[in-house]
Amino acid sequence: MIEQAKQLIKNADALLITAGAGMGVDSGLPDFRGVEGFWNAYPAIKNLGLRFEEMANPRWFEEDPTLAWAFYGHRLNLYRETIPHEGFSNLLALTEKKEGKYFVFTSNVDGQFQKAGFNEQKITEVHGSIHHFQCTKNCTTTIWKDVDTYVTIDPQTFRAHGDLPRCPTCGEIARPNILMFGDWAWNSERTDIQSQKLQNWLDDVKANNYKLVILEFGAGLAVPTIRFFGENILTRYNASLIRVNPRDTNVPHGQIAINTGAVEAINNLLGSS
């Protein structure tokens, strides 16, 4: 399978890199796989009896903003401190050799692709970004990038304390510009613009009859956004799919599954050591 995948990549004119939470595991980031995985990452939330899908809900910014910002503030602090693994830079170097270049489609909100040097104009963050904020009251449609906020968290109570992020327009509590569960207030404007840029790139791929290969990393079945998107592109653009996942490796007929983590797969595919 590795040799077949290598040949596909070698012959590709353009690469669509799609990534779920598993892409960041080799950088030391949690993927929250299953309720126990989530609770291992956040034992204080286990004591509250909340699952990830219950915690990742905008209602906490209304009902308990210190809890909401403890959860998202911890993640924001973590993502800012994390160094992207070597697989990111190796992938980036590969994309520059392709005539049709690349685009990234990710459900991750951590900003690791940008941090690794990928062009932010070539990334669609389908679930938004933790590094961008919006007003909880939607007093404005403005989405702003935040580079300074550091949320201080009491590890015993798992509550944020001190000044919480606030909307610069009205002064109400701010929230990350992330699509949460049951989230009717998410401002999708930034992601919509990214999605249009991706569509423009795909149109260019089709117009130039480029051979398109989809490289999918760490996209699970619990929230199958990435898998469904890649399989849709596979059909519509006569592409090839290489799915990298240590567990969920089922693929459409004729496509390739690699049963490893992201770094190991990238090193094997690109001949790195």
PDB file of C-alpha atoms in Angstrom:
ATOM      1  CA  MET A   1       0.000   0.000   0.000  1.00  0.00           C
ATOM      2  CA  ILE A   2       2.832   2.413   0.825  1.00  0.00           C
ATOM      3  CA  GLU A   3       4.469   1.968  -2.580  1.00  0.00           C
ATOM      4  CA  GLN A   4       1.143   2.413  -4.357  1.00  0.00           C
ATOM      5  CA  ALA A   5       0.459   5.554  -2.329  1.00  0.00           C
ATOM      6  CA  LYS A   6       3.944   6.904  -3.074  1.00  0.00           C
ATOM      7  CA  GLN A   7       3.310   6.501  -6.781  1.00  0.00           C
ATOM      8  CA  LEU A   8      -0.016   8.315  -6.541  1.00  0.00           C
ATOM      9  CA  ILE A   9       1.626  11.218  -4.736  1.00  0.00           C
ATOM     10  CA  LYS A  10       4.501  11.326  -7.215  1.00  0.00           C
ATOM     11  CA  ASN A  11       2.095  11.518 -10.162  1.00  0.00           C
ATOM     12  CA  ALA A  12      -0.275  14.029  -8.545  1.00  0.00           C
ATOM     13  CA  ASP A  13      -0.564  17.547  -9.935  1.00  0.00           C
ATOM     14  CA  ALA A  14      -2.414  18.883  -6.900  1.00  0.00           C
ATOM     15  CA  LEU A  15      -2.905  17.809  -3.273  1.00  0.00           C
ATOM     16  CA  LEU A  16      -5.933  18.276  -1.060  1.00  0.00           C
ATOM     17  CA  ILE A  17      -4.850  17.763   2.547  1.00  0.00           C
ATOM     18  CA  THR A  18      -7.734  16.948   4.860  1.00  0.00           C
ATOM     19  CA  ALA A  19      -7.252  16.569   8.595  1.00  0.00           C
ATOM     20  CA  GLY A  20      -9.141  15.698  11.739  1.00  0.00           C
ATOM     21  CA  ALA A  21      -8.050  15.655  15.371  1.00  0.00           C
ATOM     22  CA  GLY A  22      -5.685  12.734  14.837  1.00  0.00           C
ATOM     23  CA  MET A  23      -3.375  15.010  12.838  1.00  0.00           C
ATOM     24  CA  GLY A  24      -2.287  16.757  16.031  1.00  0.00           C
ATOM     25  CA  VAL A  25      -1.739  13.708  18.219  1.00  0.00           C
ATOM     26  CA  ASP A  26       1.940  13.432  17.257  1.00  0.00           C
ATOM     27  CA  SER A  27       2.361  17.045  18.385  1.00  0.00           C
ATOM     28  CA  GLY A  28       1.097  16.009  21.804  1.00  0.00           C
ATOM     29  CA  LEU A  29      -2.470  17.245  21.393  1.00  0.00           C
ATOM     30  CA  PRO A  30      -5.418  15.184  22.704  1.00  0.00           C
ATOM     31  CA  ASP A  31      -7.979  13.878  20.223  1.00  0.00           C
ATOM     32  CA  PHE A  32     -10.751  13.378  22.808  1.00  0.00           C
ATOM     33  CA  ARG A  33     -11.474   9.916  21.387  1.00  0.00           C
ATOM     34  CA  GLY A  34     -14.365   8.568  23.449  1.00  0.00           C
ATOM     35  CA  VAL A  35     -15.595   9.906  26.752  1.00  0.00           C
ATOM     36  CA  GLU A  36     -12.694   8.359  28.691  1.00  0.00           C
ATOM     37  CA  GLY A  37     -10.176  10.021  26.399  1.00  0.00           C
ATOM     38  CA  PHE A  38     -11.836  13.368  26.993  1.00  0.00           C
ATOM     39  CA  TRP A  39     -11.973  12.859  30.745  1.00  0.00           C
ATOM     40  CA  ASN A  40      -8.311  11.813  30.823  1.00  0.00           C
ATOM     41  CA  ALA A  41      -7.470  15.170  29.242  1.00  0.00           C
ATOM     42  CA  TYR A  42      -9.860  17.053  31.548  1.00  0.00           C
ATOM     43  CA  PRO A  43     -10.275  15.159  34.833  1.00  0.00           C
ATOM     44  CA  ALA A  44     -11.980  18.157  36.446  1.00  0.00           C
ATOM     45  CA  ILE A  45     -14.781  17.902  33.862  1.00  0.00           C
ATOM     46  CA  LYS A  46     -15.124  14.197  34.672  1.00  0.00           C
ATOM     47  CA  ASN A  47     -16.068  15.262  38.186  1.00  0.00           C
ATOM     48  CA  LEU A  48     -18.842  17.360  36.654  1.00  0.00           C
ATOM     49  CA  GLY A  49     -20.017  14.341  34.650  1.00  0.00           C
ATOM     50  CA  LEU A  50     -19.911  16.234  31.350  1.00  0.00           C
ATOM     51  CA  ARG A  51     -18.999  14.645  28.019  1.00  0.00           C
ATOM     52  CA  PHE A  52     -17.164  16.565  25.280  1.00  0.00           C
ATOM     53  CA  GLU A  53     -20.321  17.231  23.286  1.00  0.00           C
ATOM     54  CA  GLU A  54     -21.973  18.604  26.435  1.00  0.00           C
ATOM     55  CA  MET A  55     -19.018  20.782  27.385  1.00  0.00           C
ATOM     56  CA  ALA A  56     -18.483  22.089  23.844  1.00  0.00           C
ATOM     57  CA  ASN A  57     -21.791  23.932  23.930  1.00  0.00           C
ATOM     58  CA  PRO A  58     -22.308  27.697  23.681  1.00  0.00           C
ATOM     59  CA  ARG A  59     -24.801  27.691  26.560  1.00  0.00           C
ATOM     60  CA  TRP A  60     -21.958  27.707  29.091  1.00  0.00           C
ATOM     61  CA  PHE A  61     -20.930  31.205  27.979  1.00  0.00           C
ATOM     62  CA  GLU A  62     -24.386  32.316  29.171  1.00  0.00           C
ATOM     63  CA  GLU A  63     -24.820  30.063  32.203  1.00  0.00           C
ATOM     64  CA  ASP A  64     -21.270  29.777  33.525  1.00  0.00           C
ATOM     65  CA  PRO A  65     -18.716  31.825  31.547  1.00  0.00           C
ATOM     66  CA  THR A  66     -15.913  31.023  33.998  1.00  0.00           C
ATOM     67  CA  LEU A  67     -16.390  27.303  33.241  1.00  0.00           C
ATOM     68  CA  ALA A  68     -16.707  27.948  29.498  1.00  0.00           C
ATOM     69  CA  TRP A  69     -13.509  29.977  29.430  1.00  0.00           C
ATOM     70  CA  ALA A  70     -11.689  27.458  31.623  1.00  0.00           C
ATOM     71  CA  PHE A  71     -12.337  24.833  28.946  1.00  0.00           C
ATOM     72  CA  TYR A  72     -11.682  26.967  25.882  1.00  0.00           C
ATOM     73  CA  GLY A  73      -8.983  29.019  27.581  1.00  0.00           C
ATOM     74  CA  HIS A  74      -7.058  25.877  28.467  1.00  0.00           C
ATOM     75  CA  ARG A  75      -7.270  24.737  24.862  1.00  0.00           C
ATOM     76  CA  LEU A  76      -6.260  28.172  23.576  1.00  0.00           C
ATOM     77  CA  ASN A  77      -3.229  28.237  25.865  1.00  0.00           C
ATOM     78  CA  LEU A  78      -2.317  24.667  24.900  1.00  0.00           C
ATOM     79  CA  TYR A  79      -2.554  25.260  21.154  1.00  0.00           C
ATOM     80  CA  ARG A  80      -0.431  28.393  21.395  1.00  0.00           C
ATOM     81  CA  GLU A  81       2.290  26.490  23.226  1.00  0.00           C
ATOM     82  CA  THR A  82       2.254  23.425  20.943  1.00  0.00           C
ATOM     83  CA  ILE A  83       4.889  23.043  18.234  1.00  0.00           C
ATOM     84  CA  PRO A  84       3.565  21.327  15.086  1.00  0.00           C
ATOM     85  CA  HIS A  85       5.212  17.958  14.449  1.00  0.00           C
ATOM     86  CA  GLU A  86       7.658  17.413  11.586  1.00  0.00           C
ATOM     87  CA  GLY A  87       4.971  15.946   9.370  1.00  0.00           C
ATOM     88  CA  PHE A  88       3.507  19.395   8.764  1.00  0.00           C
ATOM     89  CA  SER A  89       6.733  20.869   7.359  1.00  0.00           C
ATOM     90  CA  ASN A  90       7.410  17.734   5.304  1.00  0.00           C
ATOM     91  CA  LEU A  91       3.953  17.967   3.754  1.00  0.00           C
ATOM     92  CA  LEU A  92       4.395  21.664   3.042  1.00  0.00           C
ATOM     93  CA  ALA A  93       7.678  21.019   1.225  1.00  0.00           C
ATOM     94  CA  LEU A  94       5.959  18.358  -0.888  1.00  0.00           C
ATOM     95  CA  THR A  95       3.107  20.643  -1.925  1.00  0.00           C
ATOM     96  CA  GLU A  96       5.456  23.274  -3.336  1.00  0.00           C
ATOM     97  CA  LYS A  97       6.629  20.781  -5.980  1.00  0.00           C
ATOM     98  CA  LYS A  98       3.157  20.354  -7.434  1.00  0.00           C
ATOM     99  CA  GLU A  99       1.962  22.424 -10.379  1.00  0.00           C
ATOM    100  CA  GLY A 100      -1.517  22.786  -8.914  1.00  0.00           C
ATOM    101  CA  LYS A 101      -0.165  23.287  -5.390  1.00  0.00           C
ATOM    102  CA  TYR A 102      -2.472  22.449  -2.473  1.00  0.00           C
ATOM    103  CA  PHE A 103      -5.370  23.301  -0.237  1.00  0.00           C
ATOM    104  CA  VAL A 104      -6.054  22.272   3.357  1.00  0.00           C
ATOM    105  CA  PHE A 105      -9.503  21.341   4.679  1.00  0.00           C
ATOM    106  CA  THR A 106      -9.552  20.702   8.421  1.00  0.00           C
ATOM    107  CA  SER A 107     -12.022  20.333  11.256  1.00  0.00           C
ATOM    108  CA  ASN A 108      -9.281  21.260  13.718  1.00  0.00           C
ATOM    109  CA  VAL A 109      -9.580  24.659  15.387  1.00  0.00           C
ATOM    110  CA  ASP A 110      -5.996  24.712  16.684  1.00  0.00           C
ATOM    111  CA  GLY A 111      -4.252  26.715  13.938  1.00  0.00           C
ATOM    112  CA  GLN A 112      -1.415  24.210  13.637  1.00  0.00           C
ATOM    113  CA  PHE A 113      -1.293  24.351   9.834  1.00  0.00           C
ATOM    114  CA  GLN A 114      -0.787  28.125   9.879  1.00  0.00           C
ATOM    115  CA  LYS A 115       1.785  27.797  12.642  1.00  0.00           C
ATOM    116  CA  ALA A 116       3.691  25.264  10.512  1.00  0.00           C
ATOM    117  CA  GLY A 117       3.911  27.722   7.613  1.00  0.00           C
ATOM    118  CA  PHE A 118       0.945  26.803   5.434  1.00  0.00           C
ATOM    119  CA  ASN A 119      -0.565  29.783   3.623  1.00  0.00           C
ATOM    120  CA  GLU A 120      -3.645  30.898   5.548  1.00  0.00           C
ATOM    121  CA  GLN A 121      -5.266  31.742   2.195  1.00  0.00           C
ATOM    122  CA  LYS A 122      -5.127  28.022   1.358  1.00  0.00           C
ATOM    123  CA  ILE A 123      -6.810  26.664   4.498  1.00  0.00           C
ATOM    124  CA  THR A 124     -10.480  26.042   5.231  1.00  0.00           C
ATOM    125  CA  GLU A 125     -11.246  25.608   8.929  1.00  0.00           C
ATOM    126  CA  VAL A 126     -14.705  24.127   8.609  1.00  0.00           C
ATOM    127  CA  HIS A 127     -15.411  24.333  12.355  1.00  0.00           C
ATOM    128  CA  GLY A 128     -13.791  27.726  12.851  1.00  0.00           C
ATOM    129  CA  SER A 129     -10.718  28.770  14.824  1.00  0.00           C
ATOM    130  CA  ILE A 130     -10.010  29.127  18.524  1.00  0.00           C
ATOM    131  CA  HIS A 131      -7.650  31.988  17.658  1.00  0.00           C
ATOM    132  CA  HIS A 132     -10.568  34.127  16.462  1.00  0.00           C
ATOM    133  CA  PHE A 133     -13.348  35.499  18.677  1.00  0.00           C
ATOM    134  CA  GLN A 134     -16.907  36.698  18.257  1.00  0.00           C
ATOM    135  CA  CYS A 135     -19.403  38.420  20.554  1.00  0.00           C
ATOM    136  CA  THR A 136     -21.707  36.100  22.521  1.00  0.00           C
ATOM    137  CA  LYS A 137     -24.541  38.598  21.978  1.00  0.00           C
ATOM    138  CA  ASN A 138     -23.811  39.031  18.254  1.00  0.00           C
ATOM    139  CA  CYS A 139     -23.862  42.795  18.650  1.00  0.00           C
ATOM    140  CA  THR A 140     -21.665  42.891  15.558  1.00  0.00           C
ATOM    141  CA  THR A 141     -20.812  40.502  12.752  1.00  0.00           C
ATOM    142  CA  THR A 142     -17.134  41.276  13.270  1.00  0.00           C
ATOM    143  CA  ILE A 143     -14.815  38.332  13.907  1.00  0.00           C
ATOM    144  CA  TRP A 144     -11.505  39.379  15.379  1.00  0.00           C
ATOM    145  CA  LYS A 145      -8.168  37.603  15.644  1.00  0.00           C
ATOM    146  CA  ASP A 146      -6.780  37.393  19.161  1.00  0.00           C
ATOM    147  CA  VAL A 147      -3.059  37.021  19.785  1.00  0.00           C
ATOM    148  CA  ASP A 148      -2.729  38.304  23.354  1.00  0.00           C
ATOM    149  CA  THR A 149      -5.368  36.601  25.488  1.00  0.00           C
ATOM    150  CA  TYR A 150      -4.076  34.240  28.146  1.00  0.00           C
ATOM    151  CA  VAL A 151      -6.776  32.745  30.341  1.00  0.00           C
ATOM    152  CA  THR A 152      -5.770  31.993  33.916  1.00  0.00           C
ATOM    153  CA  ILE A 153      -7.422  28.834  35.233  1.00  0.00           C
ATOM    154  CA  ASP A 154      -7.784  27.502  38.770  1.00  0.00           C
ATOM    155  CA  PRO A 155      -6.883  23.795  38.418  1.00  0.00           C
ATOM    156  CA  GLN A 156      -8.834  22.848  41.547  1.00  0.00           C
ATOM    157  CA  THR A 157     -12.177  24.378  40.605  1.00  0.00           C
ATOM    158  CA  PHE A 158     -11.553  24.380  36.850  1.00  0.00           C
ATOM    159  CA  ARG A 159     -12.812  27.928  36.571  1.00  0.00           C
ATOM    160  CA  ALA A 160     -11.240  30.850  34.756  1.00  0.00           C
ATOM    161  CA  HIS A 161     -10.500  33.803  36.977  1.00  0.00           C
ATOM    162  CA  GLY A 162      -9.495  37.376  36.373  1.00  0.00           C
ATOM    163  CA  ASP A 163     -10.641  39.294  33.328  1.00  0.00           C
ATOM    164  CA  LEU A 164     -12.452  37.201  30.744  1.00  0.00           C
ATOM    165  CA  PRO A 165     -12.262  38.009  27.017  1.00  0.00           C
ATOM    166  CA  ARG A 166     -14.849  40.601  26.052  1.00  0.00           C
ATOM    167  CA  CYS A 167     -16.314  42.066  22.898  1.00  0.00           C
ATOM    168  CA  PRO A 168     -14.501  45.319  22.042  1.00  0.00           C
ATOM    169  CA  THR A 169     -17.746  46.789  20.700  1.00  0.00           C
ATOM    170  CA  CYS A 170     -20.276  46.192  23.488  1.00  0.00           C
ATOM    171  CA  GLY A 171     -18.208  44.805  26.368  1.00  0.00           C
ATOM    172  CA  GLU A 172     -20.156  41.544  26.690  1.00  0.00           C
ATOM    173  CA  ILE A 173     -18.378  38.203  27.096  1.00  0.00           C
ATOM    174  CA  ALA A 174     -16.611  37.033  23.925  1.00  0.00           C
ATOM    175  CA  ARG A 175     -16.377  33.440  22.757  1.00  0.00           C
ATOM    176  CA  PRO A 176     -14.157  31.572  20.300  1.00  0.00           C
ATOM    177  CA  ASN A 177     -15.345  31.641  16.702  1.00  0.00           C
ATOM    178  CA  ILE A 178     -15.836  27.872  16.801  1.00  0.00           C
ATOM    179  CA  LEU A 179     -18.835  25.829  15.704  1.00  0.00           C
ATOM    180  CA  MET A 180     -19.997  24.087  18.881  1.00  0.00           C
ATOM    181  CA  PHE A 181     -22.731  21.519  19.440  1.00  0.00           C
ATOM    182  CA  GLY A 182     -26.233  23.013  19.274  1.00  0.00           C
ATOM    183  CA  ASP A 183     -24.665  26.258  18.129  1.00  0.00           C
ATOM    184  CA  TRP A 184     -27.134  28.532  16.316  1.00  0.00           C
ATOM    185  CA  ALA A 185     -25.146  31.685  17.093  1.00  0.00           C
ATOM    186  CA  TRP A 186     -21.878  30.720  15.397  1.00  0.00           C
ATOM    187  CA  ASN A 187     -20.732  33.379  12.946  1.00  0.00           C
ATOM    188  CA  SER A 188     -19.661  31.399   9.876  1.00  0.00           C
ATOM    189  CA  GLU A 189     -18.584  34.397   7.777  1.00  0.00           C
ATOM    190  CA  ARG A 190     -14.835  33.727   8.062  1.00  0.00           C
ATOM    191  CA  THR A 191     -15.244  30.020   7.254  1.00  0.00           C
ATOM    192  CA  ASP A 192     -17.607  30.831   4.371  1.00  0.00           C
ATOM    193  CA  ILE A 193     -14.910  33.000   2.780  1.00  0.00           C
ATOM    194  CA  GLN A 194     -12.361  30.203   3.249  1.00  0.00           C
ATOM    195  CA  SER A 195     -14.763  27.705   1.689  1.00  0.00           C
ATOM    196  CA  GLN A 196     -15.216  29.880  -1.380  1.00  0.00           C
ATOM    197  CA  LYS A 197     -11.437  30.034  -1.842  1.00  0.00           C
ATOM    198  CA  LEU A 198     -11.321  26.248  -1.652  1.00  0.00           C
ATOM    199  CA  GLN A 199     -14.074  25.979  -4.268  1.00  0.00           C
ATOM    200  CA  ASN A 200     -12.172  28.372  -6.534  1.00  0.00           C
ATOM    201  CA  TRP A 201      -9.085  26.161  -6.202  1.00  0.00           C
ATOM    202  CA  LEU A 202     -11.088  23.026  -6.968  1.00  0.00           C
ATOM    203  CA  ASP A 203     -12.550  24.747 -10.030  1.00  0.00           C
ATOM    204  CA  ASP A 204      -8.992  25.492 -11.153  1.00  0.00           C
ATOM    205  CA  VAL A 205      -7.979  21.866 -10.570  1.00  0.00           C
ATOM    206  CA  LYS A 206     -10.858  20.732 -12.744  1.00  0.00           C
ATOM    207  CA  ALA A 207     -10.282  23.340 -15.451  1.00  0.00           C
ATOM    208  CA  ASN A 208      -6.628  22.310 -15.780  1.00  0.00           C
ATOM    209  CA  ASN A 209      -7.443  18.594 -15.613  1.00  0.00           C
ATOM    210  CA  TYR A 210      -4.979  18.179 -12.746  1.00  0.00           C
ATOM    211  CA  LYS A 211      -4.553  14.767 -11.159  1.00  0.00           C
ATOM    212  CA  LEU A 212      -5.865  15.337  -7.639  1.00  0.00           C
ATOM    213  CA  VAL A 213      -4.839  13.261  -4.622  1.00  0.00           C
ATOM    214  CA  ILE A 214      -6.569  13.622  -1.266  1.00  0.00           C
ATOM    215  CA  LEU A 215      -4.300  13.035   1.721  1.00  0.00           C
ATOM    216  CA  GLU A 216      -6.496  12.493   4.755  1.00  0.00           C
ATOM    217  CA  PHE A 217      -5.025  12.384   8.265  1.00  0.00           C
ATOM    218  CA  GLY A 218      -6.622  11.442  11.567  1.00  0.00           C
ATOM    219  CA  ALA A 219     -10.272  11.837  10.597  1.00  0.00           C
ATOM    220  CA  GLY A 220     -12.469   9.638  12.753  1.00  0.00           C
ATOM    221  CA  LEU A 221     -16.063   8.442  12.562  1.00  0.00           C
ATOM    222  CA  ALA A 222     -17.529  10.166  15.640  1.00  0.00           C
ATOM    223  CA  VAL A 223     -17.848  13.478  13.765  1.00  0.00           C
ATOM    224  CA  PRO A 224     -17.247  12.373  10.164  1.00  0.00           C
ATOM    225  CA  THR A 225     -17.124  15.829   8.555  1.00  0.00           C
ATOM    226  CA  ILE A 226     -13.668  15.312   7.060  1.00  0.00           C
ATOM    227  CA  ARG A 227     -14.299  11.787   5.801  1.00  0.00           C
ATOM    228  CA  PHE A 228     -17.588  12.737   4.118  1.00  0.00           C
ATOM    229  CA  PHE A 229     -16.028  15.788   2.496  1.00  0.00           C
ATOM    230  CA  GLY A 230     -13.071  13.841   1.116  1.00  0.00           C
ATOM    231  CA  GLU A 231     -15.249  11.061  -0.240  1.00  0.00           C
ATOM    232  CA  ASN A 232     -17.489  13.629  -1.922  1.00  0.00           C
ATOM    233  CA  ILE A 233     -14.480  15.277  -3.602  1.00  0.00           C
ATOM    234  CA  LEU A 234     -13.180  11.827  -4.568  1.00  0.00           C
ATOM    235  CA  THR A 235     -16.295  11.219  -6.641  1.00  0.00           C
ATOM    236  CA  ARG A 236     -16.835  14.695  -8.059  1.00  0.00           C
ATOM    237  CA  TYR A 237     -13.251  15.330  -9.157  1.00  0.00           C
ATOM    238  CA  ASN A 238     -12.139  11.825 -10.145  1.00  0.00           C
ATOM    239  CA  ALA A 239      -9.501  12.023  -7.424  1.00  0.00           C
ATOM    240  CA  SER A 240      -7.588   9.404  -5.437  1.00  0.00           C
ATOM    241  CA  LEU A 241      -7.792   9.068  -1.653  1.00  0.00           C
ATOM    242  CA  ILE A 242      -5.065   8.066   0.804  1.00  0.00           C
ATOM    243  CA  ARG A 243      -6.595   7.684   4.263  1.00  0.00           C
ATOM    244  CA  VAL A 244      -4.184   7.690   7.212  1.00  0.00           C
ATOM    245  CA  ASN A 245      -5.723   6.482  10.452  1.00  0.00           C
ATOM    246  CA  PRO A 246      -4.441   4.011  13.050  1.00  0.00           C
ATOM    247  CA  ARG A 247      -7.945   2.657  13.724  1.00  0.00           C
ATOM    248  CA  ASP A 248     -10.735   3.625  11.323  1.00  0.00           C
ATOM    249  CA  THR A 249      -9.190   2.491   8.043  1.00  0.00           C
ATOM    250  CA  ASN A 250     -12.168   1.494   5.917  1.00  0.00           C
ATOM    251  CA  VAL A 251     -12.022   3.220   2.524  1.00  0.00           C
ATOM    252  CA  PRO A 252     -14.138   3.352  -0.638  1.00  0.00           C
ATOM    253  CA  HIS A 253     -13.342   0.673  -3.198  1.00  0.00           C
ATOM    254  CA  GLY A 254     -10.011   1.159  -4.931  1.00  0.00           C
ATOM    255  CA  GLN A 255      -8.656   3.707  -2.454  1.00  0.00           C
ATOM    256  CA  ILE A 256      -5.748   3.350  -0.029  1.00  0.00           C
ATOM    257  CA  ALA A 257      -5.740   3.010   3.766  1.00  0.00           C
ATOM    258  CA  ILE A 258      -2.598   3.376   5.879  1.00  0.00           C
ATOM    259  CA  ASN A 259      -2.939   2.081   9.411  1.00  0.00           C
ATOM    260  CA  THR A 260      -0.543   4.418  11.272  1.00  0.00           C
ATOM    261  CA  GLY A 261      -0.360   7.841  12.843  1.00  0.00           C
ATOM    262  CA  ALA A 262       0.317  10.967  10.794  1.00  0.00           C
ATOM    263  CA  VAL A 263       4.084  11.372  11.305  1.00  0.00           C
ATOM    264  CA  GLU A 264       4.899   7.718  10.622  1.00  0.00           C
ATOM    265  CA  ALA A 265       2.766   7.720   7.480  1.00  0.00           C
ATOM    266  CA  ILE A 266       4.219  10.984   6.161  1.00  0.00           C
ATOM    267  CA  ASN A 267       7.785   9.811   6.765  1.00  0.00           C
ATOM    268  CA  ASN A 268       7.058   6.527   4.984  1.00  0.00           C
ATOM    269  CA  LEU A 269       5.292   8.181   2.096  1.00  0.00           C
ATOM    270  CA  LEU A 270       7.932  10.835   1.541  1.00  0.00           C
ATOM    271  CA  GLY A 271      10.924   8.626   2.265  1.00  0.00           C
ATOM    272  CA  SER A 272      11.955  10.564   5.388  1.00  0.00           C
ATOM    273  CA  SER A 273      13.746   8.975   8.283  1.00  0.00           C
TER     274      SER A 273
END
